[in-house]
Short mmCIF file of C-alpha atoms in Angstrom, two decimals:
data_model
loop_
_atom_site.label_atom_id
_atom_site.label_comp_id
_atom_site.label_asym_id
_atom_site.label_seq_id
_atom_site.Cartn_x
_atom_site.Cartn_y
_atom_site.Cartn_z
CA MET A 1 20.12 -10.67 4.77
CA THR A 2 23.13 -12.87 5.38
CA LEU A 3 24.13 -15.62 2.96
CA ALA A 4 23.35 -18.27 5.57
CA MET A 5 19.87 -16.85 6.15
CA SER A 6 19.24 -16.70 2.41
CA SER A 7 20.36 -20.31 2.05
CA ARG A 8 17.89 -21.36 4.73
CA LEU A 9 15.17 -19.47 2.90
CA LEU A 10 16.08 -21.22 -0.34
CA ALA A 11 15.99 -24.61 1.36
CA GLY A 12 12.65 -23.78 2.92
CA ALA A 13 11.22 -22.76 -0.44
CA VAL A 14 12.28 -26.04 -2.01
CA ALA A 15 10.85 -27.98 0.92
CA LEU A 16 7.55 -26.13 0.60
CA LEU A 17 7.15 -27.12 -3.02
CA LEU A 18 8.15 -30.71 -2.35
CA VAL A 19 5.41 -30.94 0.27
CA LEU A 20 2.72 -28.92 -1.49
CA GLY A 21 3.41 -29.59 -5.15
CA THR A 22 3.29 -26.96 -7.87
CA SER A 23 -0.05 -27.54 -9.57
CA GLY A 24 -2.25 -25.27 -7.48
CA ALA A 25 -3.39 -24.10 -4.08
CA VAL A 26 -3.36 -26.42 -1.12
CA ALA A 27 -5.58 -26.08 1.95
CA LEU A 28 -3.70 -26.70 5.20
CA GLU A 29 -4.76 -27.09 8.80
CA LEU A 30 -2.41 -26.17 11.62
CA GLU A 31 -2.96 -26.04 15.33
CA PRO A 32 -3.30 -22.44 16.59
CA ASP A 33 -0.49 -22.98 19.07
CA ALA A 34 1.88 -23.51 16.14
CA LEU A 35 1.20 -19.99 14.94
CA LEU A 36 1.31 -17.97 18.12
CA ALA A 37 4.06 -16.44 20.17
CA ALA A 38 2.80 -15.59 23.65
CA ASP A 39 5.60 -13.13 24.36
CA PRO A 40 7.22 -10.48 22.14
CA PRO A 41 10.35 -11.65 20.34
CA PRO A 42 13.74 -10.51 21.63
CA GLY A 43 14.14 -6.81 20.91
CA VAL A 44 12.14 -3.77 21.98
CA ILE A 45 8.49 -2.76 21.82
CA SER A 46 6.95 0.48 23.08
CA ASP A 47 4.53 0.28 26.01
CA ASN A 48 1.60 1.36 23.83
CA LEU A 49 1.96 -1.69 21.58
CA GLU A 50 1.00 -5.25 22.48
CA PHE A 51 2.45 -8.24 20.64
CA VAL A 52 -0.48 -10.51 19.76
CA ALA A 53 0.68 -13.27 17.39
CA ASN A 54 3.06 -14.34 14.64
CA ALA A 55 2.41 -16.37 11.47
CA PRO A 56 5.84 -17.86 10.70
CA GLU A 57 4.93 -19.96 7.63
CA ALA A 58 5.00 -16.80 5.51
CA SER A 59 8.63 -16.31 6.51
CA SER A 60 9.60 -14.46 3.33
CA ALA A 61 6.64 -12.07 3.60
CA ILE A 62 6.69 -9.14 1.19
CA ALA A 63 3.16 -7.70 1.21
CA VAL A 64 -0.23 -8.17 2.89
CA ASN A 65 -3.81 -7.33 1.90
CA PHE A 66 -7.28 -8.13 3.19
CA ILE A 67 -10.79 -9.04 2.08
CA ASP A 68 -12.92 -8.73 5.21
CA ASP A 69 -11.37 -11.13 7.76
CA THR A 70 -9.24 -13.00 5.23
CA MET A 71 -5.59 -11.96 5.08
CA PHE A 72 -3.54 -12.65 1.97
CA VAL A 73 0.26 -12.67 2.28
CA SER A 74 2.57 -12.45 -0.72
CA THR A 75 5.90 -14.19 -0.13
CA VAL A 76 8.87 -15.24 -2.23
CA THR A 77 7.45 -18.78 -2.37
CA GLY A 78 3.77 -18.06 -2.96
CA ILE A 79 0.51 -16.61 -1.65
CA TYR A 80 -0.79 -17.58 1.80
CA SER A 81 -4.35 -17.00 3.01
CA TYR A 82 -5.42 -16.75 6.67
CA ASP A 83 -8.62 -16.30 8.62
CA VAL A 84 -7.87 -13.45 11.05
CA ALA A 85 -11.34 -13.04 12.54
CA ASP A 86 -9.48 -13.68 15.79
CA PRO A 87 -6.15 -11.88 15.32
CA ALA A 88 -4.70 -13.72 18.32
CA ALA A 89 -5.25 -17.03 16.56
CA PRO A 90 -4.78 -16.64 12.79
CA GLN A 91 -5.84 -19.75 10.92
CA LEU A 92 -3.98 -20.76 7.75
CA LEU A 93 -6.54 -21.46 5.03
CA GLY A 94 -4.51 -22.20 1.92
CA VAL A 95 -1.31 -21.75 -0.06
CA LEU A 96 -0.76 -21.07 -3.75
CA PRO A 97 2.87 -22.14 -4.35
CA MET A 98 4.59 -19.81 -6.78
CA TYR A 99 8.06 -18.29 -6.90
CA ILE A 100 7.43 -14.54 -6.88
CA TRP A 101 9.84 -11.65 -7.25
CA GLU A 102 8.82 -9.20 -6.14
CA ASN A 103 5.14 -8.23 -5.98
CA GLU A 104 5.53 -5.46 -3.45
CA ASP A 105 2.41 -3.54 -2.40
CA MET A 106 0.12 -6.39 -3.51
CA ASP A 107 -3.26 -5.10 -4.66
CA LEU A 108 -6.63 -6.83 -4.94
CA ASP A 109 -10.22 -6.22 -6.01
CA ALA A 110 -12.37 -7.08 -3.00
CA ASP A 111 -15.64 -6.78 -4.94
CA ARG A 112 -14.61 -9.33 -7.57
CA GLU A 113 -12.39 -11.31 -5.17
CA LEU A 114 -9.35 -11.01 -7.41
CA LEU A 115 -5.73 -10.70 -6.37
CA PHE A 116 -2.96 -9.35 -8.63
CA ILE A 117 0.62 -10.60 -8.56
CA SER A 118 3.21 -8.36 -10.21
CA ARG A 119 6.35 -10.13 -11.40
CA ASP A 120 9.38 -8.18 -12.55
CA PRO A 121 11.78 -9.43 -15.28
CA ARG A 122 14.23 -10.66 -12.66
CA GLY A 123 11.50 -13.10 -11.61
CA PHE A 124 11.97 -15.03 -14.86
CA THR A 125 15.76 -15.13 -14.91
CA THR A 126 18.71 -14.26 -12.67
CA PRO A 127 20.41 -10.93 -11.96
CA VAL A 128 23.63 -12.28 -13.51
CA ALA A 129 21.92 -12.91 -16.84
CA PRO A 130 22.48 -10.31 -19.60
CA ALA A 131 19.85 -7.57 -19.69
CA GLN A 132 18.58 -8.77 -23.06
CA ALA A 133 17.78 -12.14 -21.48
CA ARG A 134 15.25 -10.50 -19.18
CA LEU A 135 12.45 -10.63 -21.68
CA PHE A 136 9.45 -9.25 -19.81
CA GLY A 137 7.56 -8.70 -16.60
CA ALA A 138 4.05 -9.99 -15.99
CA VAL A 139 0.84 -9.79 -13.98
CA HIS A 140 -0.91 -12.90 -12.68
CA ILE A 141 -4.64 -12.54 -11.92
CA ILE A 142 -5.75 -14.86 -9.12
CA ASP A 143 -9.29 -15.84 -8.15
CA VAL A 144 -9.43 -15.86 -4.34
CA SER A 145 -13.18 -16.35 -3.93
CA ASN A 146 -12.25 -19.58 -2.17
CA PRO A 147 -9.16 -18.67 -0.10
CA ALA A 148 -8.44 -22.36 0.46
CA LEU A 149 -8.25 -22.98 -3.28
CA MET A 150 -6.75 -19.92 -4.96
CA ALA A 151 -6.34 -20.24 -8.72
CA GLN A 152 -4.86 -18.20 -11.57
CA ILE A 153 -7.46 -17.14 -14.15
CA GLY A 154 -5.59 -14.45 -16.10
CA PHE A 155 -2.06 -13.53 -17.16
CA VAL A 156 -0.45 -10.77 -19.18
CA THR A 157 3.19 -10.02 -20.00
CA LEU A 158 4.53 -6.46 -19.83
CA PRO A 159 7.83 -4.75 -20.65
CA ALA A 160 8.37 -4.09 -16.92
CA GLY A 161 7.06 -5.35 -13.61
CA HIS A 162 7.50 -5.24 -9.84
CA THR A 163 4.37 -3.51 -8.47
CA SER A 164 0.80 -3.33 -9.80
CA THR A 165 -1.86 -0.98 -8.43
CA CYS A 166 -5.59 -0.75 -9.12
CA VAL A 167 -6.72 2.55 -10.67
CA SER A 168 -10.26 3.59 -11.50
CA ALA A 169 -11.85 4.57 -14.81
CA ASP A 170 -15.06 5.59 -12.98
CA PRO A 171 -15.18 9.16 -11.63
CA ASP A 172 -18.01 8.15 -9.29
CA ASP A 173 -16.08 5.25 -7.75
CA VAL A 174 -12.43 5.98 -7.12
CA ASP A 175 -11.98 2.57 -5.49
CA SER A 176 -13.02 0.51 -8.51
CA CYS A 177 -10.32 -1.70 -9.99
CA ASP A 178 -10.73 -1.17 -13.73
CA TYR A 179 -7.06 -0.97 -14.68
CA LEU A 180 -3.68 -1.87 -13.22
CA TRP A 181 -0.74 0.53 -13.31
CA THR A 182 2.47 -1.52 -13.26
CA GLY A 183 5.96 -0.23 -12.57
CA GLY A 184 9.39 -1.65 -11.89
CA PRO A 185 12.58 -2.86 -13.54
CA TYR A 186 12.63 -3.02 -17.32
CA GLY A 187 13.13 -6.19 -19.31
CA ASN A 188 15.31 -4.93 -22.15
CA THR A 189 15.40 -2.29 -24.87
CA ALA A 190 13.51 -4.37 -27.43
CA PHE A 191 10.22 -2.82 -26.33
CA GLY A 192 11.20 0.76 -27.11
CA PRO A 193 13.24 3.70 -25.82
CA TYR A 194 11.03 4.32 -22.80
CA GLY A 195 13.26 3.64 -19.80
CA ARG A 196 11.17 2.34 -16.90
CA PRO A 197 7.72 3.96 -17.10
CA ILE A 198 4.25 2.87 -15.94
CA TYR A 199 2.24 0.42 -18.04
CA ALA A 200 -1.57 0.47 -17.79
CA THR A 201 -3.63 -2.69 -18.30
CA ASP A 202 -7.41 -2.99 -18.60
CA VAL A 203 -8.57 -5.77 -16.24
CA THR A 204 -12.32 -5.25 -16.52
CA ASP A 205 -12.32 -8.69 -18.14
CA PRO A 206 -9.84 -10.55 -15.94
CA LEU A 207 -9.72 -13.46 -18.36
CA ASN A 208 -8.52 -11.18 -21.14
CA PRO A 209 -6.38 -8.32 -19.80
CA VAL A 210 -5.45 -5.69 -22.40
CA THR A 211 -2.49 -3.32 -22.07
CA CYS A 212 -2.77 0.31 -23.18
CA PRO A 213 -0.79 1.28 -26.31
CA GLU A 214 1.58 3.80 -24.70
CA PRO A 215 3.40 3.95 -21.33
CA ILE A 216 2.76 6.62 -18.66
CA ASN A 217 5.03 8.90 -16.63
CA THR A 218 7.65 9.29 -19.35
CA GLY A 219 10.21 12.10 -19.53
CA LEU A 220 10.17 13.05 -15.85
CA MET A 221 13.80 12.58 -14.85
CA ASP A 222 16.00 15.66 -14.32
CA ASP A 223 17.23 15.60 -17.89
CA GLY A 224 13.84 14.87 -19.40
CA SER A 225 14.46 11.13 -19.82
CA THR A 226 12.27 8.41 -18.34
CA GLY A 227 13.42 7.12 -14.96
CA TYR A 228 12.48 4.11 -12.89
CA ALA A 229 8.80 4.34 -11.92
CA HIS A 230 8.55 2.10 -8.86
CA ASP A 231 5.02 2.16 -7.45
CA VAL A 232 1.61 3.83 -7.49
CA GLN A 233 -0.77 4.79 -4.67
CA VAL A 234 -4.29 6.18 -5.24
CA ASP A 235 -5.63 8.81 -2.83
CA GLY A 236 -9.19 9.42 -1.63
CA ASP A 237 -9.93 11.74 -4.56
CA GLY A 238 -8.82 9.16 -7.11
CA VAL A 239 -5.47 10.77 -7.97
CA ALA A 240 -2.87 8.11 -8.81
CA TRP A 241 0.58 9.04 -7.48
CA VAL A 242 3.60 7.58 -9.29
CA SER A 243 6.79 7.38 -7.21
CA HIS A 244 9.85 7.34 -9.44
CA GLU A 245 13.56 7.92 -9.67
CA ALA A 246 13.35 11.70 -9.31
CA GLY A 247 10.18 12.37 -7.32
CA VAL A 248 6.44 11.80 -7.28
CA ASN A 249 3.83 12.86 -9.87
CA GLY A 250 0.05 12.57 -9.54
CA TYR A 251 -2.56 11.96 -12.26
CA TRP A 252 -6.32 11.95 -12.64
CA THR A 253 -7.43 8.66 -14.22
CA ALA A 254 -11.17 9.38 -14.56
CA GLY A 255 -13.52 12.34 -15.03
CA ASP A 256 -13.17 15.75 -16.70
CA HIS A 257 -10.29 17.89 -15.45
CA THR A 258 -8.27 20.91 -16.50
CA ASP A 259 -4.89 19.90 -17.81
CA PRO A 260 -2.45 22.33 -16.12
CA LEU A 261 -0.05 22.00 -19.06
CA THR A 262 -2.60 23.24 -21.62
CA GLY A 263 -5.30 24.97 -19.60
CA LEU A 264 -7.90 22.86 -21.44
CA VAL A 265 -10.49 20.54 -19.94
CA ARG A 266 -10.26 16.94 -21.09
CA THR A 267 -11.49 13.55 -19.97
CA ALA A 268 -8.96 11.51 -18.03
CA THR A 269 -8.65 7.77 -18.59
CA PRO A 270 -6.19 5.24 -17.15
CA CYS A 271 -4.57 5.04 -20.61
CA GLU A 272 -4.45 8.83 -21.06
CA PRO A 273 -4.45 10.41 -17.59
CA VAL A 274 -4.55 14.14 -16.84
CA PRO A 275 -1.63 15.59 -14.81
CA TYR A 276 -2.56 16.79 -11.33
CA GLY A 277 0.52 17.81 -9.36
CA GLY A 278 3.76 16.77 -7.70
CA GLY A 279 7.24 16.78 -9.16
CA SER A 280 10.91 16.34 -8.39
CA THR A 281 12.27 16.08 -4.85
CA PRO A 282 15.29 18.13 -3.71
CA ALA A 283 18.50 16.24 -3.01
CA ASP A 284 19.02 17.99 0.34
CA ALA A 285 15.83 16.28 1.59
CA THR A 286 16.23 12.90 -0.13
CA PRO A 287 19.87 12.47 -1.21
CA SER A 288 19.36 9.48 -3.52
CA ARG A 289 16.14 10.98 -4.96
CA PHE A 290 14.81 7.45 -5.56
CA MET A 291 11.20 7.70 -4.41
CA HIS A 292 9.69 4.33 -3.57
CA ASN A 293 6.05 4.95 -2.58
CA SER A 294 3.84 7.83 -1.50
CA TYR A 295 0.40 8.84 -0.29
CA ARG A 296 -1.76 11.96 -0.07
CA ASN A 297 -4.28 12.02 2.78
CA VAL A 298 -6.85 14.40 1.26
CA ASP A 299 -8.01 15.47 4.73
CA LEU A 300 -4.58 16.22 6.16
CA ALA A 301 -3.81 19.94 6.48
CA ILE A 302 -0.89 22.08 7.58
CA PRO A 303 -1.75 23.50 11.03
CA GLY A 304 -2.31 27.24 10.97
CA GLU A 305 -2.77 27.37 7.21
CA PRO A 306 -6.47 27.53 6.25
CA GLY A 307 -7.29 25.91 2.95
CA SER A 308 -4.30 23.55 3.08
CA ALA A 309 -6.31 20.32 3.40
CA GLY A 310 -5.06 17.93 0.74
CA ALA A 311 -1.88 19.91 0.18
CA VAL A 312 0.38 17.39 1.94
CA LEU A 313 2.12 14.59 0.07
CA MET A 314 4.00 11.93 2.04
CA ALA A 315 6.71 9.88 0.35
CA THR A 316 9.41 7.28 0.97
CA GLU A 317 12.95 7.54 -0.31
CA GLU A 318 14.41 4.04 -0.44
CA ASN A 319 18.17 3.77 -0.25
CA LEU A 320 19.58 0.64 1.39
CA SER A 321 22.62 1.88 3.26
CA SER A 322 24.12 1.49 6.71
CA SER A 323 25.14 5.16 6.57
CA CYS A 324 22.83 7.58 8.36
CA ALA A 325 23.80 10.29 5.87
CA SER A 326 22.51 8.35 2.88
CA SER A 327 19.93 5.88 4.24
CA GLY A 328 16.47 6.41 2.74
CA ARG A 329 14.19 8.94 4.43
CA PHE A 330 10.52 9.65 4.97
CA ALA A 331 9.54 13.08 3.67
CA THR A 332 6.47 15.33 3.68
CA TYR A 333 5.84 17.97 1.01
CA ASP A 334 3.56 20.95 0.44
CA ILE A 335 2.44 20.37 -3.15
CA ARG A 336 0.50 23.59 -3.72
CA SER A 337 3.26 25.15 -5.81
CA SER A 338 3.11 22.13 -8.14
CA LEU A 339 -0.56 22.34 -9.06
CA ASP A 340 0.17 24.61 -12.02
CA GLY A 341 1.92 21.72 -13.75
CA SER A 342 5.47 22.92 -13.06
CA GLY A 343 6.58 19.45 -11.98
CA PHE A 344 5.58 18.07 -15.38
CA ALA A 345 6.66 21.01 -17.54
CA ASP A 346 10.08 21.56 -15.93
CA PRO A 347 11.22 18.40 -14.11
CA ALA A 348 14.85 19.55 -14.27
CA GLY A 349 14.22 22.87 -12.56
CA PHE A 350 11.15 22.41 -10.36
CA ARG A 351 11.42 21.04 -6.82
CA MET A 352 8.59 20.31 -4.39
CA ASP A 353 8.51 22.25 -1.11
CA VAL A 354 9.69 20.05 1.76
CA LEU A 355 7.93 20.26 5.11
CA ASP A 356 9.95 17.73 7.12
CA THR A 357 11.98 14.51 6.90
CA TRP A 358 12.46 11.61 9.34
CA THR A 359 14.72 8.60 9.84
CA PRO A 360 15.17 6.26 12.83
CA GLU A 361 18.55 7.82 13.58
CA ASP A 362 18.61 8.75 17.30
CA ALA A 363 14.94 7.78 17.68
CA GLU A 364 13.77 5.93 20.78
CA GLY A 365 13.98 2.17 20.31
CA ALA A 366 16.44 2.46 17.41
CA THR A 367 20.00 1.23 17.12
CA GLY A 368 21.03 3.21 14.06
CA CYS A 369 19.73 3.84 10.57
CA ALA A 370 17.68 1.91 8.06
CA SER A 371 16.00 2.87 4.84
CA ALA A 372 12.36 3.86 4.87
CA HIS A 373 10.11 1.39 3.04
CA TYR A 374 6.30 1.10 2.93
CA PHE A 375 3.92 3.02 5.18
CA GLU A 376 0.15 3.07 5.63
CA ASP A 377 -1.92 5.98 6.95
CA ARG A 378 -4.66 4.88 9.35
CA GLY A 379 -6.72 7.78 7.97
CA ASP A 380 -6.02 10.27 10.72
CA GLY A 381 -2.33 10.93 10.11
CA LEU A 382 -1.04 8.03 12.22
CA LEU A 383 1.34 6.00 10.06
CA ALA A 384 2.42 2.38 10.38
CA TYR A 385 5.88 2.65 8.82
CA ALA A 386 8.37 -0.13 8.07
CA PHE A 387 12.09 0.60 8.34
CA TYR A 388 13.65 -2.79 7.58
CA GLY A 389 16.07 -3.69 10.42
CA GLN A 390 14.75 -0.82 12.56
CA GLY A 391 11.34 -2.46 12.57
CA LEU A 392 7.88 -0.90 12.56
CA ARG A 393 7.58 2.75 13.56
CA LEU A 394 4.37 4.59 14.42
CA LEU A 395 4.68 8.17 13.17
CA ASP A 396 2.28 11.01 13.93
CA VAL A 397 2.06 13.39 10.95
CA SER A 398 -0.94 15.38 12.17
CA ASP A 399 1.52 18.27 11.87
CA PRO A 400 3.38 17.30 8.69
CA ALA A 401 6.05 19.91 9.40
CA ASP A 402 6.88 18.16 12.69
CA ILE A 403 6.95 14.36 12.26
CA ARG A 404 6.84 12.57 15.61
CA GLN A 405 7.46 8.95 16.56
CA VAL A 406 4.80 7.65 18.95
CA GLY A 407 5.52 3.92 19.03
CA TYR A 408 7.81 1.18 17.75
CA PHE A 409 8.27 -2.58 17.40
CA ARG A 410 11.84 -3.65 16.65
CA PRO A 411 12.66 -7.33 17.05
CA ASP A 412 16.37 -8.12 17.09
CA ASP A 413 15.90 -10.04 13.83
CA ALA A 414 13.62 -7.45 12.20
CA SER A 415 13.35 -7.10 8.45
CA ALA A 416 10.10 -5.12 8.31
CA TRP A 417 8.93 -4.42 4.76
CA ALA A 418 5.44 -3.03 5.39
CA GLY A 419 2.88 -2.35 8.11
CA TYR A 420 -0.90 -2.48 7.72
CA TRP A 421 -3.89 -1.31 9.75
CA HIS A 422 -6.85 -3.70 9.86
CA ASP A 423 -9.80 -3.68 12.26
CA GLY A 424 -7.86 -2.13 15.11
CA TYR A 425 -4.76 -4.28 14.72
CA LEU A 426 -1.39 -3.85 13.03
CA TYR A 427 0.03 -6.47 10.69
CA VAL A 428 3.74 -6.34 9.90
CA ALA A 429 5.10 -8.09 6.80
CA ASP A 430 8.58 -9.10 7.89
CA ASN A 431 10.82 -10.73 5.29
CA GLY A 432 12.23 -13.32 7.66
CA ARG A 433 9.80 -13.48 10.57
CA GLY A 434 6.57 -13.84 8.60
CA VAL A 435 3.63 -11.70 9.73
CA ASP A 436 3.66 -10.14 13.20
CA ILE A 437 0.32 -8.99 14.64
CA LEU A 438 0.20 -6.10 17.10
CA ARG A 439 -2.44 -4.11 18.94
CA LEU A 440 -2.18 -0.40 19.71
CA ASP A 441 -3.26 0.86 23.13
CA GLU A 442 -4.25 4.47 22.56
CA THR A 443 -4.81 5.27 26.23
CA PRO A 444 -1.48 4.37 27.88
CA ASP A 445 -0.94 5.13 31.55
CA ASP A 446 -4.73 5.37 32.11
CA SER A 447 -4.84 8.58 30.07
CA ALA A 448 -8.27 9.54 28.74
CA SER A 449 -6.78 10.94 25.56
CA THR A 450 -7.09 9.11 22.25
CA ASP A 451 -5.08 11.73 20.36
CA PRO A 452 -2.04 10.07 18.72
CA GLY A 453 -0.07 13.20 19.68
CA ALA A 454 -0.54 12.29 23.35
CA MET A 455 1.22 8.95 23.00
CA PRO A 456 4.56 8.85 24.81
CA THR A 457 7.87 8.18 23.14
CA LEU A 458 9.69 5.62 25.26
CA THR A 459 13.33 4.81 25.85
CA ALA A 460 14.49 1.32 24.93
CA PRO A 461 17.78 -0.50 25.57
CA ALA A 462 20.27 -0.70 22.73
CA LEU A 463 20.99 -3.88 20.83
CA SER A 464 24.14 -5.81 21.53
CA ALA A 465 27.06 -5.12 19.18
CA ALA A 466 26.57 -8.54 17.57
CA ALA A 467 22.86 -7.95 16.93
CA ALA A 468 23.55 -4.48 15.55
CA ALA A 469 26.15 -5.95 13.17
CA ARG A 470 23.60 -8.49 11.93
CA GLN A 471 21.18 -5.67 11.08
CA VAL A 472 23.85 -3.81 9.11
CA ALA A 473 24.58 -7.03 7.20
CA ARG A 474 20.92 -7.24 6.16
CA PHE A 475 21.21 -4.03 4.20
CA GLU A 476 24.62 -4.58 2.69
CA ALA A 477 23.73 -8.14 1.56
CA ASP A 478 20.31 -7.31 0.11
CA ALA A 479 21.54 -8.09 -3.40
CA VAL A 480 22.49 -11.61 -2.29
CA PHE A 481 18.90 -12.25 -1.20
CA GLY A 482 17.50 -11.05 -4.51
CA TYR A 483 20.02 -13.12 -6.43
CA LEU A 484 19.15 -16.36 -4.62
CA CYS A 485 15.41 -15.79 -4.98
CA ALA A 486 15.83 -15.26 -8.71
CA ILE A 487 17.93 -18.43 -9.03
CA VAL A 488 15.04 -20.36 -7.51
CA VAL A 489 12.78 -18.97 -10.25
CA ALA A 490 15.25 -20.01 -12.94
#
């Protein structure tokens, strides 16, 4: 993001608080026409995608989540709620003003109508402050039972913060939100010699969250030290996958399981999980080896290999670079060789088996490279994948050894951070545009097929040199954006 764009964002944030105040949520009413864009923005969009609407108020959008037809958007300046029963006419319900950095991958508990905001230590200070001044991260627990009047009901400080993910303590309900696993930048060394691990917090009583005594995912860098644990995703079996500075490791958080490191059966808990699988990623697949987020579709198999269902792990390498050689990649892995615990026992020597990697370089509708960021599996191996300035990409991983692009949406001013499937529509959190809403046509050209593999890949015109230069500037000036957002907090 350019300095000028960041300055406009800063001015907009200040204006928002001047209008809304800082004491709590504010319900707003806007005319639908103020939210909609009838035509796609300048840029390119594949023929199998239809641009439906845009919600520009959430212009610094970072993450999106849903409870039924209510959409919650986490932004740098606060939480926005929308009624999206009609995706073509999203209705703004309320705003909870709050300076947030960074709360990626925002999680919620739909049953209890709770939303969790993860704040990293840079959200309390500025990047130029000494490390020891960054005292702690935190989690805010928000009651969203009334989306027009969202209110904080719980709060806990942690040594680190950036992302918080619900994990279950109930082996019969892998979707229950009993604990949060929080990862991200560390405050300072006063909390112990742990590096940047995962911290687990019991949120069964949201008014009184309690953090577990010891951190998780320690000692899994190449040299046995604890690297930056960035985020956690929970698969359909209840395995919590921690993406970190060297790779991805999965854990059982509930039920009785054999610990591959000891061969003994023990009961997993969110405070004391049982290792499952995963491990380090090879540098020839992901050069920076900084793994940002991941997911295992437990039904996805490797074609031609019976018994391989659940053997595929998908993961993002994030590396913000304008160089195609080093820009972060999407990777798929066969994790069967890791299920004996090798990735935990020998992180320096073990490497997961790579099936394929993908970047937008030379892809239809692309103008160059951009780091991979968040993706979401629709459930059938069709991914909505955000690639910052290269926009949203639809990737077919039904054959994880042959990743295919089957659609794209790349506005000229794209800064796509995440894409989400919801009730047949796609929602793109764009850190600049707000939330773009798209619809996928799965039967283009009157084809009767609904197989994602049948979708065409289409040729799109290249950006102008000036527009391409602006996209490169977004990556190279990312630190400026983070700096200004943190100054607002201070």
